Structure formats: C-alpha cells, structure tokens
Amino acid sequence: AQRVTQPEKLLSVFKGAPVELKCNYSYSGSPELFWYVQYSRQRLQLLLRHISRESIKGFTADLNKGETSFHLKKPFAQEEDSAMYYCAPSFRDGNNRLAFGKGNQVVVIP
Amino acid sequence: GAGVSQSPRYKVAKRGQDVALRCDPISGHVSLFWYQQALGQGPEFLTYFQNEAQLDKSGLPSDRFFAERPEGSVSTLKIQRTQQEDSAVYLCASSLDLAGYQETQYFGPGTRLLVL
C-alpha cells in the first residue's frame, strides 16, 4: 500500500539554525514529489516540487530513490518559515491525486 | 487573478442534516480534487474530476458522500445525513493538467464542517 511518513510532528528550531523535515514514502513506482506549506491563516500552497529542481525560499529537497525519501532542508531558518509542512507524493495511479503525510509543524524561535 | 474559492467557509450542522459544499476552481482548470482533512491530520483524497467527468471517487468514505461537477467548472460536495465523524475541513483543489502533464494543484481556503 502507498504510505507517506513524516516522523516528527513538531519541530522547534532557533532562527539561523538548519531545518530538515524528513519524508519517506512507500511505493513501487516513481511518484512525482511535492512539498506543500500552510502558513498561519493561509491556504495550502505549493512550496516546491522535485521535477522543477528549484530552490524556493531557501528550501531544497533531495530525492533518494534507494531510501524512498524526499527530505526538505533549509540551511538557515527564518521566523517566517514557521508553518505547517506537508510532504505529498503523487503516485501516478491515474488521477494525479496527492497523498499527504500528517505534516510537520515548524516553529522558528527568534 | 482569482484563486480557488469555497463556500461556505464554516458550516455547523446537526447530526442527520444534509450539507452542500461549493467549490469554484480557477477558470480553465481541467482537474478538480476534493480532500478531507481531519484535525491534526494531512488532507486525504476524496474524489477527482476531469472536466465534468468524475473519474475517481474511491476516497469517498461512504455512500452518504456525493460530488458533482455538471458543467466542468463549479463543483459541489454533498454529505447526506451528516455524522459527527464527518467533522473536518473539506479542501478543494484545481489544476490545469494540459496534455496529461501533472500541474501544480491550487487549493481553496477550505470549508470547516462541524457536526453536532
């Protein structure tokens, strides 16, 4: 069965410290991989996707097919990075639906 | 431009009542998705439309849930005889999906449903 794991529910980091949010998925094929973010009182929005290979707001994510992971990283956290982050593979099972993890709440301490 | 909109933003229903949730996708977007997000969880897929065709409804939790998109634009998610376990945020998303390429999904603000 397809499964997405984001092991740490809450992550507190100091401003300027590195942030890493882990995401592991189980799937026999090659999913398209996304990270979505939800800032306080805002709607869910795309942060980055693997295929574009862009760095958005200083975040990057590396696909490791061997470990089936797509961890999100940022070298220096900013206060505005406080938000809820969701790893969301799309398992290409015919409709491009997203399979969200449970999410990581990131709190950046000034 | 205008993003995805949903109405109502909040809905309180008595157990057993029927509710209808509306989604206005971004104009021209082919694909439309409904997700259900329970408290403390990530969104979970409910159903998918490509234009007016409902191609996947495998995520609908029971036959009390029904969705339609009759003209390939606005969609309505209807829940009959609501139960307390239906309390959640219902999210709508749309994407362009030209030529089968997986475009970014744009989400609406959600409808928060509380069933008493």
PDB file of C-alpha atoms in Angstrom:
ATOM      1  CA  ALA A   1       0.000   0.000   0.000  1.00  0.00           C
ATOM      2  CA  GLN A   2       1.100   3.541  -0.658  1.00  0.00           C
ATOM      3  CA  ARG A   3       2.230   5.283   2.514  1.00  0.00           C
ATOM      4  CA  VAL A   4       3.846   8.605   3.405  1.00  0.00           C
ATOM      5  CA  THR A   5       5.680   9.088   6.688  1.00  0.00           C
ATOM      6  CA  GLN A   6       6.661  12.363   8.287  1.00  0.00           C
ATOM      7  CA  PRO A   7       8.007  11.207  11.631  1.00  0.00           C
ATOM      8  CA  GLU A   8       8.305  14.447  13.586  1.00  0.00           C
ATOM      9  CA  LYS A   9       5.032  16.170  14.301  1.00  0.00           C
ATOM     10  CA  LEU A  10       6.544  19.293  15.873  1.00  0.00           C
ATOM     11  CA  LEU A  11       9.950  20.752  15.184  1.00  0.00           C
ATOM     12  CA  SER A  12      11.281  23.777  17.054  1.00  0.00           C
ATOM     13  CA  VAL A  13      14.428  25.445  15.796  1.00  0.00           C
ATOM     14  CA  PHE A  14      16.209  28.669  16.557  1.00  0.00           C
ATOM     15  CA  LYS A  15      16.426  31.386  13.936  1.00  0.00           C
ATOM     16  CA  GLY A  16      19.516  30.834  11.825  1.00  0.00           C
ATOM     17  CA  ALA A  17      19.710  27.121  12.602  1.00  0.00           C
ATOM     18  CA  PRO A  18      19.305  24.469   9.909  1.00  0.00           C
ATOM     19  CA  VAL A  19      15.962  22.810   9.336  1.00  0.00           C
ATOM     20  CA  GLU A  20      15.407  19.311   7.999  1.00  0.00           C
ATOM     21  CA  LEU A  21      11.994  17.741   7.611  1.00  0.00           C
ATOM     22  CA  LYS A  22      12.001  14.059   6.837  1.00  0.00           C
ATOM     23  CA  CYS A  23       9.667  12.362   4.413  1.00  0.00           C
ATOM     24  CA  ASN A  24       9.658   8.704   3.477  1.00  0.00           C
ATOM     25  CA  TYR A  25       7.232   7.059   1.125  1.00  0.00           C
ATOM     26  CA  SER A  26       6.457   3.513   0.143  1.00  0.00           C
ATOM     27  CA  TYR A  27       5.536   2.914  -3.471  1.00  0.00           C
ATOM     28  CA  SER A  28       6.723   0.507  -6.119  1.00  0.00           C
ATOM     29  CA  GLY A  29       6.750   3.067  -8.919  1.00  0.00           C
ATOM     30  CA  SER A  30       8.215   6.543  -9.396  1.00  0.00           C
ATOM     31  CA  PRO A  31       5.999   9.156  -7.820  1.00  0.00           C
ATOM     32  CA  GLU A  32       6.085  12.850  -8.535  1.00  0.00           C
ATOM     33  CA  LEU A  33       7.118  14.511  -5.289  1.00  0.00           C
ATOM     34  CA  PHE A  34       5.876  17.731  -3.736  1.00  0.00           C
ATOM     35  CA  TRP A  35       6.163  19.695  -0.528  1.00  0.00           C
ATOM     36  CA  TYR A  36       3.207  21.895   0.383  1.00  0.00           C
ATOM     37  CA  VAL A  37       3.189  24.546   3.102  1.00  0.00           C
ATOM     38  CA  GLN A  38       0.436  26.193   5.093  1.00  0.00           C
ATOM     39  CA  TYR A  39       1.242  29.433   6.869  1.00  0.00           C
ATOM     40  CA  SER A  40      -0.953  30.652   9.690  1.00  0.00           C
ATOM     41  CA  ARG A  41      -4.412  31.664   8.428  1.00  0.00           C
ATOM     42  CA  GLN A  42      -3.460  30.972   4.816  1.00  0.00           C
ATOM     43  CA  ARG A  43      -4.402  28.247   2.402  1.00  0.00           C
ATOM     44  CA  LEU A  44      -2.285  25.281   1.483  1.00  0.00           C
ATOM     45  CA  GLN A  45       0.207  26.189  -1.226  1.00  0.00           C
ATOM     46  CA  LEU A  46       2.985  24.548  -3.169  1.00  0.00           C
ATOM     47  CA  LEU A  47       6.456  25.048  -1.711  1.00  0.00           C
ATOM     48  CA  LEU A  48       8.443  23.033  -4.208  1.00  0.00           C
ATOM     49  CA  ARG A  49       8.288  20.013  -6.468  1.00  0.00           C
ATOM     50  CA  HIS A  50      11.021  17.607  -7.382  1.00  0.00           C
ATOM     51  CA  ILE A  51      10.726  17.874 -11.140  1.00  0.00           C
ATOM     52  CA  SER A  52      11.371  21.604 -11.220  1.00  0.00           C
ATOM     53  CA  ARG A  53      14.535  21.299  -9.119  1.00  0.00           C
ATOM     54  CA  GLU A  54      14.053  24.861  -7.893  1.00  0.00           C
ATOM     55  CA  SER A  55      15.022  26.261  -4.538  1.00  0.00           C
ATOM     56  CA  ILE A  56      12.079  28.123  -3.080  1.00  0.00           C
ATOM     57  CA  LYS A  57      12.502  30.459  -0.097  1.00  0.00           C
ATOM     58  CA  GLY A  58      15.848  28.803   0.508  1.00  0.00           C
ATOM     59  CA  PHE A  59      14.346  25.311   0.768  1.00  0.00           C
ATOM     60  CA  THR A  60      15.601  22.345  -1.224  1.00  0.00           C
ATOM     61  CA  ALA A  61      14.548  18.724  -1.295  1.00  0.00           C
ATOM     62  CA  ASP A  62      16.573  15.787  -2.494  1.00  0.00           C
ATOM     63  CA  LEU A  63      15.037  12.633  -3.820  1.00  0.00           C
ATOM     64  CA  ASN A  64      16.755   9.447  -2.688  1.00  0.00           C
ATOM     65  CA  LYS A  65      15.176   6.638  -4.664  1.00  0.00           C
ATOM     66  CA  GLY A  66      17.106   3.979  -2.766  1.00  0.00           C
ATOM     67  CA  GLU A  67      15.767   5.153   0.571  1.00  0.00           C
ATOM     68  CA  THR A  68      12.484   6.346  -0.935  1.00  0.00           C
ATOM     69  CA  SER A  69      12.911   9.647   0.829  1.00  0.00           C
ATOM     70  CA  PHE A  70      12.326  13.283  -0.118  1.00  0.00           C
ATOM     71  CA  HIS A  71      13.628  15.269   2.838  1.00  0.00           C
ATOM     72  CA  LEU A  72      13.167  19.041   2.929  1.00  0.00           C
ATOM     73  CA  LYS A  73      16.078  21.208   4.040  1.00  0.00           C
ATOM     74  CA  LYS A  74      16.957  24.821   4.660  1.00  0.00           C
ATOM     75  CA  PRO A  75      20.370  25.869   5.986  1.00  0.00           C
ATOM     76  CA  PHE A  76      19.245  28.923   7.958  1.00  0.00           C
ATOM     77  CA  ALA A  77      15.719  29.089   9.354  1.00  0.00           C
ATOM     78  CA  GLN A  78      13.864  32.398   9.389  1.00  0.00           C
ATOM     79  CA  GLU A  79      10.919  33.388  11.568  1.00  0.00           C
ATOM     80  CA  GLU A  80       8.660  33.494   8.531  1.00  0.00           C
ATOM     81  CA  ASP A  81       9.334  29.792   7.988  1.00  0.00           C
ATOM     82  CA  SER A  82       7.088  28.945  10.937  1.00  0.00           C
ATOM     83  CA  ALA A  83       4.311  26.945   9.301  1.00  0.00           C
ATOM     84  CA  MET A  84       2.872  23.502   8.692  1.00  0.00           C
ATOM     85  CA  TYR A  85       4.725  21.486   6.053  1.00  0.00           C
ATOM     86  CA  TYR A  86       3.307  18.508   4.185  1.00  0.00           C
ATOM     87  CA  CYS A  87       5.138  16.009   2.061  1.00  0.00           C
ATOM     88  CA  ALA A  88       2.809  14.990  -0.760  1.00  0.00           C
ATOM     89  CA  PRO A  89       3.805  12.423  -3.335  1.00  0.00           C
ATOM     90  CA  SER A  90       1.576  11.829  -6.288  1.00  0.00           C
ATOM     91  CA  PHE A  91       1.557   8.136  -7.055  1.00  0.00           C
ATOM     92  CA  ARG A  92       0.519   8.425 -10.700  1.00  0.00           C
ATOM     93  CA  ASP A  93      -2.291   5.934 -10.265  1.00  0.00           C
ATOM     94  CA  GLY A  94      -4.395   7.533 -12.917  1.00  0.00           C
ATOM     95  CA  ASN A  95      -5.557  10.797 -11.455  1.00  0.00           C
ATOM     96  CA  ASN A  96      -2.561  12.745 -10.105  1.00  0.00           C
ATOM     97  CA  ARG A  97      -4.050  12.880  -6.622  1.00  0.00           C
ATOM     98  CA  LEU A  98      -1.745  13.863  -3.809  1.00  0.00           C
ATOM     99  CA  ALA A  99      -1.105  11.533  -0.869  1.00  0.00           C
ATOM    100  CA  PHE A 100      -0.298  13.808   2.052  1.00  0.00           C
ATOM    101  CA  GLY A 101       1.733  12.932   5.089  1.00  0.00           C
ATOM    102  CA  LYS A 102       0.493  14.006   8.507  1.00  0.00           C
ATOM    103  CA  GLY A 103       2.592  17.143   8.360  1.00  0.00           C
ATOM    104  CA  ASN A 104       5.333  18.824  10.361  1.00  0.00           C
ATOM    105  CA  GLN A 105       4.633  21.890  12.475  1.00  0.00           C
ATOM    106  CA  VAL A 106       7.761  24.041  12.358  1.00  0.00           C
ATOM    107  CA  VAL A 107       8.253  26.754  14.963  1.00  0.00           C
ATOM    108  CA  VAL A 108      11.198  29.083  14.487  1.00  0.00           C
ATOM    109  CA  ILE A 109      12.274  30.660  17.756  1.00  0.00           C
ATOM    110  CA  PRO A 110      13.608  34.207  17.423  1.00  0.00           C
TER     111      PRO A 110
ATOM    112  CA  GLY B   1      -6.074  36.527 -10.624  1.00  0.00           C
ATOM    113  CA  ALA B   2      -8.767  34.855  -8.600  1.00  0.00           C
ATOM    114  CA  GLY B   3      -7.813  31.670  -6.888  1.00  0.00           C
ATOM    115  CA  VAL B   4      -9.924  28.711  -5.882  1.00  0.00           C
ATOM    116  CA  SER B   5     -12.842  29.764  -3.742  1.00  0.00           C
ATOM    117  CA  GLN B   6     -15.038  27.692  -1.463  1.00  0.00           C
ATOM    118  CA  SER B   7     -18.279  28.372   0.314  1.00  0.00           C
ATOM    119  CA  PRO B   8     -19.397  28.393   2.985  1.00  0.00           C
ATOM    120  CA  ARG B   9     -16.182  28.856   4.926  1.00  0.00           C
ATOM    121  CA  TYR B  10     -17.784  27.463   8.066  1.00  0.00           C
ATOM    122  CA  LYS B  11     -20.761  25.193   8.473  1.00  0.00           C
ATOM    123  CA  VAL B  12     -22.341  23.872  11.637  1.00  0.00           C
ATOM    124  CA  ALA B  13     -24.801  21.065  11.087  1.00  0.00           C
ATOM    125  CA  LYS B  14     -26.918  18.968  13.369  1.00  0.00           C
ATOM    126  CA  ARG B  15     -26.373  15.251  13.122  1.00  0.00           C
ATOM    127  CA  GLY B  16     -28.581  13.868  10.391  1.00  0.00           C
ATOM    128  CA  GLN B  17     -28.739  17.102   8.423  1.00  0.00           C
ATOM    129  CA  ASP B  18     -27.699  17.271   4.767  1.00  0.00           C
ATOM    130  CA  VAL B  19     -24.988  19.757   3.734  1.00  0.00           C
ATOM    131  CA  ALA B  20     -23.671  21.037   0.401  1.00  0.00           C
ATOM    132  CA  LEU B  21     -20.192  22.465  -0.018  1.00  0.00           C
ATOM    133  CA  ARG B  22     -19.304  24.503  -3.076  1.00  0.00           C
ATOM    134  CA  CYS B  23     -16.015  24.894  -4.921  1.00  0.00           C
ATOM    135  CA  ASP B  24     -15.210  27.432  -7.633  1.00  0.00           C
ATOM    136  CA  PRO B  25     -11.960  26.365  -9.308  1.00  0.00           C
ATOM    137  CA  ILE B  26      -9.594  28.600 -11.194  1.00  0.00           C
ATOM    138  CA  SER B  27     -11.095  29.368 -14.602  1.00  0.00           C
ATOM    139  CA  GLY B  28      -9.909  26.957 -17.273  1.00  0.00           C
ATOM    140  CA  HIS B  29      -8.592  24.358 -14.881  1.00  0.00           C
ATOM    141  CA  VAL B  30      -9.380  20.882 -16.107  1.00  0.00           C
ATOM    142  CA  SER B  31      -8.823  18.871 -12.946  1.00  0.00           C
ATOM    143  CA  LEU B  32     -10.651  19.293  -9.673  1.00  0.00           C
ATOM    144  CA  PHE B  33      -9.995  17.411  -6.454  1.00  0.00           C
ATOM    145  CA  TRP B  34     -11.764  17.178  -3.105  1.00  0.00           C
ATOM    146  CA  TYR B  35      -9.808  16.331   0.033  1.00  0.00           C
ATOM    147  CA  GLN B  36     -10.905  15.822   3.632  1.00  0.00           C
ATOM    148  CA  GLN B  37      -8.651  17.000   6.451  1.00  0.00           C
ATOM    149  CA  ALA B  38      -9.421  15.792   9.948  1.00  0.00           C
ATOM    150  CA  LEU B  39      -7.968  17.625  12.925  1.00  0.00           C
ATOM    151  CA  GLY B  40      -4.232  17.026  13.240  1.00  0.00           C
ATOM    152  CA  GLN B  41      -4.030  15.021  10.023  1.00  0.00           C
ATOM    153  CA  GLY B  42      -2.940  15.689   6.479  1.00  0.00           C
ATOM    154  CA  PRO B  43      -5.538  16.058   3.754  1.00  0.00           C
ATOM    155  CA  GLU B  44      -6.939  12.800   2.388  1.00  0.00           C
ATOM    156  CA  PHE B  45      -8.193  12.327  -1.141  1.00  0.00           C
ATOM    157  CA  LEU B  46     -11.922  12.017  -1.663  1.00  0.00           C
ATOM    158  CA  THR B  47     -12.679  12.343  -5.363  1.00  0.00           C
ATOM    159  CA  TYR B  48     -11.370  13.657  -8.700  1.00  0.00           C
ATOM    160  CA  PHE B  49     -12.977  15.265 -11.744  1.00  0.00           C
ATOM    161  CA  GLN B  50     -11.563  15.814 -15.171  1.00  0.00           C
ATOM    162  CA  ASN B  51     -13.861  18.458 -16.615  1.00  0.00           C
ATOM    163  CA  GLU B  52     -17.359  17.165 -15.837  1.00  0.00           C
ATOM    164  CA  ALA B  53     -16.364  13.518 -15.581  1.00  0.00           C
ATOM    165  CA  GLN B  54     -15.881  12.051 -12.125  1.00  0.00           C
ATOM    166  CA  LEU B  55     -13.004   9.693 -12.845  1.00  0.00           C
ATOM    167  CA  ASP B  56     -12.213   8.572  -9.313  1.00  0.00           C
ATOM    168  CA  LYS B  57     -14.422   8.506  -6.250  1.00  0.00           C
ATOM    169  CA  SER B  58     -12.516   5.839  -4.401  1.00  0.00           C
ATOM    170  CA  GLY B  59     -11.802   8.111  -1.440  1.00  0.00           C
ATOM    171  CA  LEU B  60     -15.403   8.905  -0.593  1.00  0.00           C
ATOM    172  CA  PRO B  61     -15.895   7.337   2.849  1.00  0.00           C
ATOM    173  CA  SER B  62     -19.489   6.232   2.395  1.00  0.00           C
ATOM    174  CA  ASP B  63     -22.461   6.432   0.074  1.00  0.00           C
ATOM    175  CA  ARG B  64     -23.602   9.451   2.070  1.00  0.00           C
ATOM    176  CA  PHE B  65     -20.965  11.450   0.202  1.00  0.00           C
ATOM    177  CA  PHE B  66     -21.729  12.607  -3.314  1.00  0.00           C
ATOM    178  CA  ALA B  67     -19.893  15.036  -5.592  1.00  0.00           C
ATOM    179  CA  GLU B  68     -20.731  16.567  -8.927  1.00  0.00           C
ATOM    180  CA  ARG B  69     -19.329  18.996 -11.464  1.00  0.00           C
ATOM    181  CA  PRO B  70     -22.062  19.146 -14.089  1.00  0.00           C
ATOM    182  CA  GLU B  71     -20.612  21.806 -16.382  1.00  0.00           C
ATOM    183  CA  GLY B  72     -16.965  21.129 -15.788  1.00  0.00           C
ATOM    184  CA  SER B  73     -16.464  24.193 -13.632  1.00  0.00           C
ATOM    185  CA  VAL B  74     -18.134  24.617 -10.227  1.00  0.00           C
ATOM    186  CA  SER B  75     -18.267  21.513  -8.076  1.00  0.00           C
ATOM    187  CA  THR B  76     -20.476  20.591  -5.152  1.00  0.00           C
ATOM    188  CA  LEU B  77     -19.721  18.058  -2.458  1.00  0.00           C
ATOM    189  CA  LYS B  78     -22.865  16.869  -0.733  1.00  0.00           C
ATOM    190  CA  ILE B  79     -22.994  14.949   2.507  1.00  0.00           C
ATOM    191  CA  GLN B  80     -26.275  13.360   3.446  1.00  0.00           C
ATOM    192  CA  ARG B  81     -27.352  12.515   6.988  1.00  0.00           C
ATOM    193  CA  THR B  82     -24.205  14.001   8.481  1.00  0.00           C
ATOM    194  CA  GLN B  83     -22.466  12.191  11.327  1.00  0.00           C
ATOM    195  CA  GLN B  84     -20.064  13.541  13.914  1.00  0.00           C
ATOM    196  CA  GLU B  85     -17.160  11.760  12.234  1.00  0.00           C
ATOM    197  CA  ASP B  86     -17.775  13.917   9.156  1.00  0.00           C
ATOM    198  CA  SER B  87     -16.474  16.943  11.075  1.00  0.00           C
ATOM    199  CA  ALA B  88     -13.387  18.079   9.199  1.00  0.00           C
ATOM    200  CA  VAL B  89     -12.048  20.690   6.823  1.00  0.00           C
ATOM    201  CA  TYR B  90     -13.027  19.965   3.239  1.00  0.00           C
ATOM    202  CA  LEU B  91     -10.490  21.223   0.724  1.00  0.00           C
ATOM    203  CA  CYS B  92     -10.957  21.729  -2.965  1.00  0.00           C
ATOM    204  CA  ALA B  93      -8.039  21.970  -5.383  1.00  0.00           C
ATOM    205  CA  SER B  94      -7.799  22.541  -9.107  1.00  0.00           C
ATOM    206  CA  SER B  95      -5.050  22.175 -11.680  1.00  0.00           C
ATOM    207  CA  LEU B  96      -4.584  22.892 -15.359  1.00  0.00           C
ATOM    208  CA  ASP B  97      -3.316  19.446 -16.427  1.00  0.00           C
ATOM    209  CA  LEU B  98      -2.787  20.106 -20.092  1.00  0.00           C
ATOM    210  CA  ALA B  99      -1.818  17.051 -22.118  1.00  0.00           C
ATOM    211  CA  GLY B 100      -1.685  14.895 -19.041  1.00  0.00           C
ATOM    212  CA  TYR B 101       1.254  16.740 -17.503  1.00  0.00           C
ATOM    213  CA  GLN B 102       0.816  16.964 -13.775  1.00  0.00           C
ATOM    214  CA  GLU B 103       0.399  20.592 -12.943  1.00  0.00           C
ATOM    215  CA  THR B 104       0.502  22.175  -9.532  1.00  0.00           C
ATOM    216  CA  GLN B 105      -2.697  21.844  -7.525  1.00  0.00           C
ATOM    217  CA  TYR B 106      -4.071  25.143  -6.219  1.00  0.00           C
ATOM    218  CA  PHE B 107      -6.073  24.870  -3.047  1.00  0.00           C
ATOM    219  CA  GLY B 108      -9.061  26.760  -1.796  1.00  0.00           C
ATOM    220  CA  PRO B 109      -9.365  28.035   1.773  1.00  0.00           C
ATOM    221  CA  GLY B 110     -11.473  25.062   2.782  1.00  0.00           C
ATOM    222  CA  THR B 111     -14.862  24.631   4.399  1.00  0.00           C
ATOM    223  CA  ARG B 112     -14.736  23.781   8.081  1.00  0.00           C
ATOM    224  CA  LEU B 113     -17.658  21.483   8.877  1.00  0.00           C
ATOM    225  CA  LEU B 114     -18.706  20.814  12.436  1.00  0.00           C
ATOM    226  CA  VAL B 115     -21.408  18.243  13.051  1.00  0.00           C
ATOM    227  CA  LEU B 116     -23.039  18.424  16.459  1.00  0.00           C
TER     228      LEU B 116
END
